[in-house]
CSV table of C-alpha atoms in Angstrom, one decimal:
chain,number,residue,atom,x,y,z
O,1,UNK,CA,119.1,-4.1,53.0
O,2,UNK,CA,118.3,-4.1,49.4
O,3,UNK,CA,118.6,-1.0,47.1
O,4,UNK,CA,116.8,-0.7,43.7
O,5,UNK,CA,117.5,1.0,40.4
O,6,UNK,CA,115.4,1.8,37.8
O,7,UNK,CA,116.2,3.9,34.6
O,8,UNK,CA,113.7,4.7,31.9
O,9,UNK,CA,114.9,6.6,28.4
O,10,UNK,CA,113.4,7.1,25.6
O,11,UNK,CA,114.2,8.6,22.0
O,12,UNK,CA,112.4,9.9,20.0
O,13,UNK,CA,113.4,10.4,16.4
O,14,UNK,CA,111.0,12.8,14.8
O,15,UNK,CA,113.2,13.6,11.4
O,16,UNK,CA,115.8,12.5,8.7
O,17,UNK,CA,118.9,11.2,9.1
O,18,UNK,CA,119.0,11.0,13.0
O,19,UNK,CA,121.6,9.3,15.2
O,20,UNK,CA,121.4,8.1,18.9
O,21,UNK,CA,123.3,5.6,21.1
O,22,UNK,CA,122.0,4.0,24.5
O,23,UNK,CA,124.3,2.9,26.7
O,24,UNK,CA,123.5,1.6,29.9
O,25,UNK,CA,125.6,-0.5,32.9
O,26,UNK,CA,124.8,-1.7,35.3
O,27,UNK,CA,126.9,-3.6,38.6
O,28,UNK,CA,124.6,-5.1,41.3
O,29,UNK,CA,125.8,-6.3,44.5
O,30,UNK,CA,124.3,-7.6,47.8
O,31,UNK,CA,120.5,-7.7,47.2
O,32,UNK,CA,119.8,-4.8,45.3
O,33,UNK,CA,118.2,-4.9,41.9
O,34,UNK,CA,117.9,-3.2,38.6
O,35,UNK,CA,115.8,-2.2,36.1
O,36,UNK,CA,116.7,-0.7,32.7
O,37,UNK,CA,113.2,0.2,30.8
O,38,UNK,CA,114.7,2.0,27.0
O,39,UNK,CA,112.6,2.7,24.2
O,40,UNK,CA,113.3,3.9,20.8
O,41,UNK,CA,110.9,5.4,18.7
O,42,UNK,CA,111.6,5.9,15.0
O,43,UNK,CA,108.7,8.6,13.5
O,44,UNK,CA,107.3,7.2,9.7
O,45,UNK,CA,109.6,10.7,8.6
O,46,UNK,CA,112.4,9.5,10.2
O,47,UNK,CA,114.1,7.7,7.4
O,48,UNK,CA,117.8,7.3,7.2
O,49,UNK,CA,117.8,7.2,11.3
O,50,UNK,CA,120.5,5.2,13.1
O,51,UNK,CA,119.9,4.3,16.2
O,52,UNK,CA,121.4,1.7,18.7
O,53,UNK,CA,120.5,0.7,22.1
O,54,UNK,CA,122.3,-1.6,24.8
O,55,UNK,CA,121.9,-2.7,28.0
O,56,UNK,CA,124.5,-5.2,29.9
O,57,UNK,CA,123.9,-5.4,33.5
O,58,UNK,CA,126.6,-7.2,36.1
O,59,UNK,CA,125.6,-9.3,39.1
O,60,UNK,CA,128.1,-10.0,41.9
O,61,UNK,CA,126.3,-12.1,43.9
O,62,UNK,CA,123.5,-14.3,44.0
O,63,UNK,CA,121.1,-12.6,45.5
O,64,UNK,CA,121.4,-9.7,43.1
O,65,UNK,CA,118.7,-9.4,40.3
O,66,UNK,CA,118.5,-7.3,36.9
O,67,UNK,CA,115.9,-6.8,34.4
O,68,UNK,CA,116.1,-5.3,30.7
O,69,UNK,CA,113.3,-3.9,28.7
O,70,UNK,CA,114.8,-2.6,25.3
O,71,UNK,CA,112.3,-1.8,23.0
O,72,UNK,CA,112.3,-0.4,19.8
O,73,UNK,CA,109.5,1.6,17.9
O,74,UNK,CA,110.2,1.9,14.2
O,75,UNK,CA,107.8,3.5,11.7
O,76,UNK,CA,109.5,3.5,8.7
O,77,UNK,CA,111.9,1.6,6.4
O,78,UNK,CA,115.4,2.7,6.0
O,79,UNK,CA,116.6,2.6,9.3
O,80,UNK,CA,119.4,1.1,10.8
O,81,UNK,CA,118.3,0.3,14.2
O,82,UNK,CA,119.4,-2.4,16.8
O,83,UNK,CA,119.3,-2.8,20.5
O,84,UNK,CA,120.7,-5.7,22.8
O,85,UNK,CA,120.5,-6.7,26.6
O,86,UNK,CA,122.6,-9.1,28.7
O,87,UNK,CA,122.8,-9.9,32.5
O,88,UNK,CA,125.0,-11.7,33.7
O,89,UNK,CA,127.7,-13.0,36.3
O,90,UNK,CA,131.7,-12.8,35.7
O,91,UNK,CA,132.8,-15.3,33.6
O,92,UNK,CA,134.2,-18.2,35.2
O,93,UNK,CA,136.7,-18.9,32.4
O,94,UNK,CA,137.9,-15.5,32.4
O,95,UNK,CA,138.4,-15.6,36.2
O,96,UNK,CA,140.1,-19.2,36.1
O,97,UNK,CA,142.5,-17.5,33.0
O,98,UNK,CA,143.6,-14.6,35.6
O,99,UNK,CA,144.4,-17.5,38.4
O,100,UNK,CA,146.4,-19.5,36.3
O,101,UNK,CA,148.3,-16.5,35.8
O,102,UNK,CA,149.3,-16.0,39.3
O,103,UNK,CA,146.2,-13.4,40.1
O,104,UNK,CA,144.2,-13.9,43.6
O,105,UNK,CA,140.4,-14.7,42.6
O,106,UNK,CA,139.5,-11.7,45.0
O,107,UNK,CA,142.2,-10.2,42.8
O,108,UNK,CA,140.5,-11.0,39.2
O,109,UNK,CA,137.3,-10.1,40.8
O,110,UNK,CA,138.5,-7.1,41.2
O,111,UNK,CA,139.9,-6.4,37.6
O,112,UNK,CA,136.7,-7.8,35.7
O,113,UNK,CA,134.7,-6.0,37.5
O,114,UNK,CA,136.5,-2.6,36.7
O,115,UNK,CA,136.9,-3.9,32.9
O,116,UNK,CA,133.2,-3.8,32.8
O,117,UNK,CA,133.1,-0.8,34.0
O,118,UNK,CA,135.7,1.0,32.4
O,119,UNK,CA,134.2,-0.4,29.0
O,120,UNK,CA,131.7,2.1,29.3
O,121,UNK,CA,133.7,5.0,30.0
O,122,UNK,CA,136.3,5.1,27.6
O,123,UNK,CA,135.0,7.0,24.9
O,124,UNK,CA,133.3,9.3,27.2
O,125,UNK,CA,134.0,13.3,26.1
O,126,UNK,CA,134.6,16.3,27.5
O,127,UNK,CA,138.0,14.9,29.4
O,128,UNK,CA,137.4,16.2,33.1
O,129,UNK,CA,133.5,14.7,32.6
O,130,UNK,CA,135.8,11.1,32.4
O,131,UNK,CA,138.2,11.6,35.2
O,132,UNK,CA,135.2,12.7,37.6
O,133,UNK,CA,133.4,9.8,36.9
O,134,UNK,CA,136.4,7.8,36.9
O,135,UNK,CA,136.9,8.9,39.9
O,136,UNK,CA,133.5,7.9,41.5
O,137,UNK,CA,133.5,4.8,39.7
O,138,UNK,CA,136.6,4.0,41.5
O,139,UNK,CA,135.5,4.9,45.0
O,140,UNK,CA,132.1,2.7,44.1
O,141,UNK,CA,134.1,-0.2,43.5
O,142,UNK,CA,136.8,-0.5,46.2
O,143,UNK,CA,133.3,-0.1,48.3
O,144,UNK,CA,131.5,-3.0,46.6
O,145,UNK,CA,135.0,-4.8,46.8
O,146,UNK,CA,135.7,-4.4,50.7
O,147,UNK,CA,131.8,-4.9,52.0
């Protein structure tokens, strides 16, 4: 069975001295595949704008595909804009360190794969908004882990 995502954002900055952040995640098991489509669009008034967009997308397996499409619009000068975009698998090195440290490879899986997760969380505000999605982030992984 294979499952696709695909998210599409865009922002638009239409004045002065605006500020946005992107983030997007994504962990792809099995066959399933994702799409992250992101656009920023800085307006020729919109000087002094920050904005920042990032996309990193895990696979865990080797059927599992992802695609990144950060764009950025930008009008004007005077901007500090950037966006970024990665897919790819766990790091074998990273793994290898975690073994040679006594840790089961299903094990250090396990931990890198919540790492990457958790990376995207721990800033996240109001406080019972984090523990909820902790929460389901938690139950997606031990799901992805046992199939």
């Amino acid at each position: 069975q294979q499952q696709c995502s695909h998210h599409r954002f865009a922002v638009h900055h239409q004045a002065a001295n605006c500020n946005s952040q992107q983030q997007h995640r994504g962990l792809y098991a099995g066959r399933a595949q994702g799409i992250f489509a992101g656009q920023v669009i800085v307006d020729k008034e919109a000087v002094g704008t920050q904005a920042h967009q990032l996309s990193r997308s895990l696979l865990l397996s080797p059927q599992a595909q992802a695609y990144s499409e950060p764009q950025l619009q930008i009008d004007t000068d005077d901007v500090q804009c950037g966006h970024g975009a990665t897919v790819s698998q766990l790091d074998e090195n990273a793994l290898f360190y975690l073994q040679s440290r006594g840790i089961e490879r299903y094990r250090a899986h396990c931990m890198l794969t919540e790492a990457f997760a958790q990376d995207a969380l721990h800033n996240l505000q109001p406080a019972w908004l984090h523990g909820w999605l902790q929460q389901r982030v938690n139950r997606l992984l031990s799901a992805v882990a046992s199939a």
